[in-house]
PDB file of C-alpha atoms in Angstrom:
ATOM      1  CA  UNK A   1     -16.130 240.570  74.535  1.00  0.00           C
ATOM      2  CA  UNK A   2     -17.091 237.107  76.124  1.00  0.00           C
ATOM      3  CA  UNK A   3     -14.925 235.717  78.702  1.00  0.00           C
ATOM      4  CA  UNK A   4     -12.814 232.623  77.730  1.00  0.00           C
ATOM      5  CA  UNK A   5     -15.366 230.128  79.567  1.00  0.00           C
ATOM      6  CA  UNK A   6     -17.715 231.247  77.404  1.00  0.00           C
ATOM      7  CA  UNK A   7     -16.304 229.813  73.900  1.00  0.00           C
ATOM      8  CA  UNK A   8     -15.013 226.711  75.472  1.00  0.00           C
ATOM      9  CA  UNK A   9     -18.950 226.332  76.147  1.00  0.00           C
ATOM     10  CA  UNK A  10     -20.862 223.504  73.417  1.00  0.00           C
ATOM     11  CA  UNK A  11     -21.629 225.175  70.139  1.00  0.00           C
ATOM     12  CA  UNK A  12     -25.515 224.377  71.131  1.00  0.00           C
ATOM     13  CA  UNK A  13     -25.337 226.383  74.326  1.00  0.00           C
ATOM     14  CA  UNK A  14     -23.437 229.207  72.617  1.00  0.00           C
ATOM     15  CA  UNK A  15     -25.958 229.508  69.964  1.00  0.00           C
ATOM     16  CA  UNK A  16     -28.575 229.682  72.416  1.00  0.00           C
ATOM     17  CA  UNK A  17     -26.960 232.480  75.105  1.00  0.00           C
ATOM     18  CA  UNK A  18     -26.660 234.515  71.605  1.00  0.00           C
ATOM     19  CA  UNK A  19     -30.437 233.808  70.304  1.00  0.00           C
ATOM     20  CA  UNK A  20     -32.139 234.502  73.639  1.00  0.00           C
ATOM     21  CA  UNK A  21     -30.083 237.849  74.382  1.00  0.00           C
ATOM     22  CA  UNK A  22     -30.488 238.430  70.915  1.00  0.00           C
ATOM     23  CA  UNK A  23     -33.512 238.669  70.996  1.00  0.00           C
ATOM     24  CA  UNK A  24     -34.009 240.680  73.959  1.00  0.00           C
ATOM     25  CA  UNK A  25     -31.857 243.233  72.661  1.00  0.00           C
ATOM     26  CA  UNK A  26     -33.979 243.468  69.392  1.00  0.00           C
ATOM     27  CA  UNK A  27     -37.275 243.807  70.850  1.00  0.00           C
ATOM     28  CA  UNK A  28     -36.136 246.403  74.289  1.00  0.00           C
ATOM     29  CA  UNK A  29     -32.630 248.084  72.863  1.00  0.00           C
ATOM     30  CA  UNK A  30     -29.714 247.839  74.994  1.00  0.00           C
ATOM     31  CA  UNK A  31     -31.083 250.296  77.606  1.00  0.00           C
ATOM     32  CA  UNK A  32     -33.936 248.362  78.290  1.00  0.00           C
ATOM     33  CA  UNK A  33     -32.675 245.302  77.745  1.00  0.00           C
ATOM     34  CA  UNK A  34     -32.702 243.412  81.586  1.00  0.00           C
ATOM     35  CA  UNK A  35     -29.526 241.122  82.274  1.00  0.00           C
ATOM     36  CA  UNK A  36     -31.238 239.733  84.946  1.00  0.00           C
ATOM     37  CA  UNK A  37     -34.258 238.347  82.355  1.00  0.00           C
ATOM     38  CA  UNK A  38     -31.823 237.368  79.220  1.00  0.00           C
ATOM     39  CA  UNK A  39     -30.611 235.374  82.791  1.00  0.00           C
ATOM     40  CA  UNK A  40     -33.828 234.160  83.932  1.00  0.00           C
ATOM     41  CA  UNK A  41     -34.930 232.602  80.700  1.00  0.00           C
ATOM     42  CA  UNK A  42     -31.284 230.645  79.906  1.00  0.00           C
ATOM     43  CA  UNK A  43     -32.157 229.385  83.539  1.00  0.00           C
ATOM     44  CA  UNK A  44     -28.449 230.236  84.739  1.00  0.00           C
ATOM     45  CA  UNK A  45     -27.221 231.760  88.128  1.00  0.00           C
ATOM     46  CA  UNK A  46     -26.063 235.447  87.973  1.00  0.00           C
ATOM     47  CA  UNK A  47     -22.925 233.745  89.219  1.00  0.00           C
ATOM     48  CA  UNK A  48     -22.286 232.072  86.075  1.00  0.00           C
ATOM     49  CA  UNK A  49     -23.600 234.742  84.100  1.00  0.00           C
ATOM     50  CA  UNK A  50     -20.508 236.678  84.928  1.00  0.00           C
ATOM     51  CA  UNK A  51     -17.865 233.591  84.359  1.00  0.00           C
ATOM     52  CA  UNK A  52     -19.053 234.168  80.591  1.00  0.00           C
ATOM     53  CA  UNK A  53     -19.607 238.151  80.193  1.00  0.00           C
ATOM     54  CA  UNK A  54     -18.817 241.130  82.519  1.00  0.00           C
ATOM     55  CA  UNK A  55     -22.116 242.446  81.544  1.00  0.00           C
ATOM     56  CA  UNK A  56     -24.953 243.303  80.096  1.00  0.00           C
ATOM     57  CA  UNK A  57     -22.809 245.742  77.612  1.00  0.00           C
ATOM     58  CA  UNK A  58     -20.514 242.571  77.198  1.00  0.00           C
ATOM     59  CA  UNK A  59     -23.295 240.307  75.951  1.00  0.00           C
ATOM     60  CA  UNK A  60     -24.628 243.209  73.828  1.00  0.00           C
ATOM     61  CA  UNK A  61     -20.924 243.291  71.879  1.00  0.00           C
ATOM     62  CA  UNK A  62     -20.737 239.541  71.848  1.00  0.00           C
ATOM     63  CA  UNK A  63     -24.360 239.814  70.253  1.00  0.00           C
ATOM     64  CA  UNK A  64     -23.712 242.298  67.595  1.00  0.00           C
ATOM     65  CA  UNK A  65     -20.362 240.331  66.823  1.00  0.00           C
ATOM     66  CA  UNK A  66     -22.855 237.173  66.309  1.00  0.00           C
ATOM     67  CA  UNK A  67     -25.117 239.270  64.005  1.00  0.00           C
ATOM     68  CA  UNK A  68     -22.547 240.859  62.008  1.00  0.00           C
ATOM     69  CA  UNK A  69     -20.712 237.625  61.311  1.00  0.00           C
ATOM     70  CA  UNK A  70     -24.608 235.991  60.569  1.00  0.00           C
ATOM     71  CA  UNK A  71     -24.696 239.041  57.945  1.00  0.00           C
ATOM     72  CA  UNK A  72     -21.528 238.475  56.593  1.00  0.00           C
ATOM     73  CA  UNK A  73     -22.402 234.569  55.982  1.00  0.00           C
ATOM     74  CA  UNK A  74     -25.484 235.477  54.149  1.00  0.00           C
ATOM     75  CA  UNK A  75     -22.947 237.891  51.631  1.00  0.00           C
ATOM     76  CA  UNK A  76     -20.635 234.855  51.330  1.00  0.00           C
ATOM     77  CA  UNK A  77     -17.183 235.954  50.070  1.00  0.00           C
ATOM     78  CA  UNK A  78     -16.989 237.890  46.926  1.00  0.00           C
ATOM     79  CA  UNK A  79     -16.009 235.681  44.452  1.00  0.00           C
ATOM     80  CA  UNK A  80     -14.080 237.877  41.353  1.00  0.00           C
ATOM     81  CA  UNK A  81     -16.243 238.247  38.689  1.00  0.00           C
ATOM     82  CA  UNK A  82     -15.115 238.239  34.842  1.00  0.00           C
ATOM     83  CA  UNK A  83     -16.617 241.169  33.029  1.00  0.00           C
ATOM     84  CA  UNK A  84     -18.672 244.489  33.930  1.00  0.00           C
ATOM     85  CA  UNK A  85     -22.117 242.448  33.735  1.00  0.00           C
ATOM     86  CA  UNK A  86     -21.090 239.224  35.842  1.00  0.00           C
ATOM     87  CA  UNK A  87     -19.961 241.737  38.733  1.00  0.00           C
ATOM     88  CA  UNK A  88     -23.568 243.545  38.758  1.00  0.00           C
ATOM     89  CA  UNK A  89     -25.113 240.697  38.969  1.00  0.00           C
ATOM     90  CA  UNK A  90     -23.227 239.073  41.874  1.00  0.00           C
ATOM     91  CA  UNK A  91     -23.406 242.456  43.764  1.00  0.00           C
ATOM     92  CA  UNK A  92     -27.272 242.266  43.259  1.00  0.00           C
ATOM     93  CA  UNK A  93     -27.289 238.866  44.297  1.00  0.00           C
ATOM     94  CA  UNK A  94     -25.000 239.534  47.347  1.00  0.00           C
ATOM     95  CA  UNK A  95     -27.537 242.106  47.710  1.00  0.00           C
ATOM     96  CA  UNK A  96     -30.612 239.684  47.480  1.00  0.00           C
ATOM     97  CA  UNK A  97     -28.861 237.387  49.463  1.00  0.00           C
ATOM     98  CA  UNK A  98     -28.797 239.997  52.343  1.00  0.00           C
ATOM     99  CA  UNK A  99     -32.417 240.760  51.725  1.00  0.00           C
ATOM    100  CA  UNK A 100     -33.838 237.297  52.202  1.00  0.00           C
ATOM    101  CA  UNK A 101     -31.801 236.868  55.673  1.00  0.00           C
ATOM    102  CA  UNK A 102     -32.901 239.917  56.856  1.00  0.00           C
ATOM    103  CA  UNK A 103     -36.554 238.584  56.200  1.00  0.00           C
ATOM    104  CA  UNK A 104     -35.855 235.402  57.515  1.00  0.00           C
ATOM    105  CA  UNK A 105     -34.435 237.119  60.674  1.00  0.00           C
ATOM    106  CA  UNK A 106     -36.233 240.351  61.976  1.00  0.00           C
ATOM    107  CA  UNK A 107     -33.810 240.386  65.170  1.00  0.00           C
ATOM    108  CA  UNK A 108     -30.692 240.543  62.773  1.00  0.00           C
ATOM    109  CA  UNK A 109     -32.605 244.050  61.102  1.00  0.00           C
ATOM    110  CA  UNK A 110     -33.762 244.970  64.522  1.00  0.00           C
ATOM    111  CA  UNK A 111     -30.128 245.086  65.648  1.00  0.00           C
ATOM    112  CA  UNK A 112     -28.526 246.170  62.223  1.00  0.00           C
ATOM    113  CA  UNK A 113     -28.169 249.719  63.068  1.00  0.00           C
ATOM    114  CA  UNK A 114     -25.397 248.738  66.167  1.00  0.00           C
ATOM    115  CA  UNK A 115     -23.757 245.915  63.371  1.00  0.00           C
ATOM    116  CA  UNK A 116     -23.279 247.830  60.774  1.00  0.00           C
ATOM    117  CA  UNK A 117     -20.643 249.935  63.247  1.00  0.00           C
ATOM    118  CA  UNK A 118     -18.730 246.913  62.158  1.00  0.00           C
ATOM    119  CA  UNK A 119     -15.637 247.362  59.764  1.00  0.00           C
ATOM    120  CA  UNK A 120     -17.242 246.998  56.406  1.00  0.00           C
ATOM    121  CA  UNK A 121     -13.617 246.036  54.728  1.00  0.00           C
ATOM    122  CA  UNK A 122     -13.446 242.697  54.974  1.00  0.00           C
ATOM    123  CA  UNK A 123     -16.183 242.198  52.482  1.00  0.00           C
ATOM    124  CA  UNK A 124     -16.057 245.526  50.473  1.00  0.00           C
ATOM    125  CA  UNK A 125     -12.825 246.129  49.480  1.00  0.00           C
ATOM    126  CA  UNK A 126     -12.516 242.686  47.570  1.00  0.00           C
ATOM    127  CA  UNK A 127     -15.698 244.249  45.571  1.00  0.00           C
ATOM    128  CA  UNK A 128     -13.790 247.388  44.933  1.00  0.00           C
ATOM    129  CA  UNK A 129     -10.664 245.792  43.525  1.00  0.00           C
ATOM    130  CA  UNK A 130     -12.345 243.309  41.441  1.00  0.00           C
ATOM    131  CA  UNK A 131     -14.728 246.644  40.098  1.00  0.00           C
ATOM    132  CA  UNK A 132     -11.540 248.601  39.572  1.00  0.00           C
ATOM    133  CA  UNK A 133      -9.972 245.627  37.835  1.00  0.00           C
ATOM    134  CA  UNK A 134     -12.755 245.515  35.203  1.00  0.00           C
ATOM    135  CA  UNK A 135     -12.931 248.842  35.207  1.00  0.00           C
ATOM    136  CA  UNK A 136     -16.142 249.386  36.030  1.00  0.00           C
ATOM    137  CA  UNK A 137     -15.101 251.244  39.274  1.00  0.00           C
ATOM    138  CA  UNK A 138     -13.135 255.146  39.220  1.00  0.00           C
ATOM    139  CA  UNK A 139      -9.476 254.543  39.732  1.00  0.00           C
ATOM    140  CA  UNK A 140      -8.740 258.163  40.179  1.00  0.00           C
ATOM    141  CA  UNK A 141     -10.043 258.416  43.559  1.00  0.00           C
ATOM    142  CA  UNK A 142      -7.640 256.969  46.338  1.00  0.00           C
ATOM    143  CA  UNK A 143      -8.838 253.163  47.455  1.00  0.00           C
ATOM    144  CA  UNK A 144      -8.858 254.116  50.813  1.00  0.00           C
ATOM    145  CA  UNK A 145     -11.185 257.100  50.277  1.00  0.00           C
ATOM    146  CA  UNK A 146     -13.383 254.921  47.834  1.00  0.00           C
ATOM    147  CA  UNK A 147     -13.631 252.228  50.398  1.00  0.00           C
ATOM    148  CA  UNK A 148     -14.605 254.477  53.145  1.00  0.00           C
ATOM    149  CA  UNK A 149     -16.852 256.673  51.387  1.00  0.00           C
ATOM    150  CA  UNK A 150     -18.411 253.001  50.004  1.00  0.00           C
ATOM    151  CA  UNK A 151     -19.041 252.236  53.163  1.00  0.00           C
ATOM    152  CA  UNK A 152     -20.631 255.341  54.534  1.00  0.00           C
ATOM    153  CA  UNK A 153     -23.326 255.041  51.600  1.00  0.00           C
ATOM    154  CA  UNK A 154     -23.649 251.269  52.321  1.00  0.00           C
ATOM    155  CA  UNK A 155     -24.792 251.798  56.047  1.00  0.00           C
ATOM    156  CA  UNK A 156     -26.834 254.320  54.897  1.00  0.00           C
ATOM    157  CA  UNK A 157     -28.427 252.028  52.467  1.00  0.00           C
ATOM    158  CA  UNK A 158     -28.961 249.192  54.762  1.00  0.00           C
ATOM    159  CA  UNK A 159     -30.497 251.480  57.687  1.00  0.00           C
ATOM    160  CA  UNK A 160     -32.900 252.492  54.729  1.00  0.00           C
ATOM    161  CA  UNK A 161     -33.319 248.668  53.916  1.00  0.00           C
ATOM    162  CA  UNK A 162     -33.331 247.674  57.662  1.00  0.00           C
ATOM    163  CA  UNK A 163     -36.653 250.564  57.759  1.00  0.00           C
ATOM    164  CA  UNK A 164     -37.887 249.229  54.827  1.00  0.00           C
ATOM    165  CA  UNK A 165     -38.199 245.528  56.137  1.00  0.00           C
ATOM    166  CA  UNK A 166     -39.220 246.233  59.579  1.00  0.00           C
ATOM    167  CA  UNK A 167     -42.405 247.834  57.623  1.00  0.00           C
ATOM    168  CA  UNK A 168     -43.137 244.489  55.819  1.00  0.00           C
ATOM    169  CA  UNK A 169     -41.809 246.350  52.417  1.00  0.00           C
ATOM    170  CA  UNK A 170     -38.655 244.769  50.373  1.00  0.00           C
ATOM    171  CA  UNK A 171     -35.988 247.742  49.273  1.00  0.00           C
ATOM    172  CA  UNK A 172     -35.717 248.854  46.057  1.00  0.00           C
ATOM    173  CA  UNK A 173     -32.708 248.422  44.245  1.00  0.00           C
ATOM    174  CA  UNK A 174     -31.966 252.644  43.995  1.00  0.00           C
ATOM    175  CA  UNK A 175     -29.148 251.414  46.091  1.00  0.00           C
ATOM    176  CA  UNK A 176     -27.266 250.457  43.151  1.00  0.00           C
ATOM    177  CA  UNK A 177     -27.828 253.976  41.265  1.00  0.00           C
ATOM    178  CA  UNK A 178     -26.470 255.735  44.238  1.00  0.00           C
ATOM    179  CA  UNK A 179     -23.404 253.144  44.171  1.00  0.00           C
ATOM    180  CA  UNK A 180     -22.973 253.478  40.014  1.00  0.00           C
ATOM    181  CA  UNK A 181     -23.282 256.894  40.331  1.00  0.00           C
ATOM    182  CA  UNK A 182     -20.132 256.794  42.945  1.00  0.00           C
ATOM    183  CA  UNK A 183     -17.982 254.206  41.658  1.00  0.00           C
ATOM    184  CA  UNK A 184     -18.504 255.525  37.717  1.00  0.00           C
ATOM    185  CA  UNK A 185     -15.511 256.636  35.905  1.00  0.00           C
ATOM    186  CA  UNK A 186     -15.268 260.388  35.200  1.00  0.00           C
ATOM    187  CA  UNK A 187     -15.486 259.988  31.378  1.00  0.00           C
ATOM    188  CA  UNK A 188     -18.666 258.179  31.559  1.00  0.00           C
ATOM    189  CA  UNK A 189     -22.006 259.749  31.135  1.00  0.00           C
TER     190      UNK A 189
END
């Protein structure tokens, strides 16, 4: 993770380090990726380079931190919803919401595959307990298992979606079959 120069930096400069190397990273991958240009084009010595990240792989992290938490902002919290059809709908909108940012920013896709590592619970298990609450989520399966198994489809689902954009074509919502038919309670048909 970034050195502690590196946050005490002006939110400006921050935001720029992050957009350039971000974008370096989309388009050539980690591997490819050259230090030495992300460098070059922030017009900063190697020498201070290194008073803000030990590394290439140390940018890369602080980069996939940046586009996870961008991700997460474009979710917003989950806000509890009241009845079975109020939490579809925000899910699909949390959903849409995800959607549009990825459009809006083809890096953030490019680079979703190494952010989605991230730990989905932060945002999904507030989803689960407000389903479970309504009862529109199985309680006989063990949260934890739930949550992870959630996940698992989840970052499936949004390396399909991530494919999906990169080819110009929006996702279809099938996501949310695969998630019914997971979360549905037993007695339902």
């Amino acid at each position: 993770m970034p050195l502690p120069r590196f946050s005490r930096l002006a939110d400006e400069r921050r935001e720029l380090i992050l957009r350039v190397a971000r974008a370096h990273f989309a388009r050539d991958g980690l591997d490819r990726a050259s230090y030495n240009q992300i460098i070059a084009e922030l017009g900063i010595s190697k020498t201070s380079a290194y008073q803000y990240f030990d590394g290439k792989e140390d940018l890369f992290a602080a980069v996939i931190e940046d586009v996870h938490t961008r991700m997460l902002d474009a979710l917003g919290s989950w806000q509890d919803a009241d009845s079975p059809t109020e939490f579809w709908t925000r899910l699909r909108e949390a959903s849409e919401r995800l959607t549009a940012h990825g459009l809006a920013h083809p890096e953030d896709v490019a680079l979703l595959n190494a952010s989605t590592a991230q730990d989905p619970a932060p945002w999904l298990a507030p989803v689960l307990d407000n389903g479970r609450a309504l009862g529109v989520i199985r309680t006989d399966v063990d949260p934890e298992l739930l949550l992870t198994t959630s996940a698992a489809v989840l970052r499936a689902a949004d390396l399909w979606a991530a494919a999906q954009l990169q080819k110009g074509a929006e996702p279809s919502p099938v996501v949310w079959s695969l998630l019914e038919g997971l979360w549905r309670q037993p007695d339902e048909s």
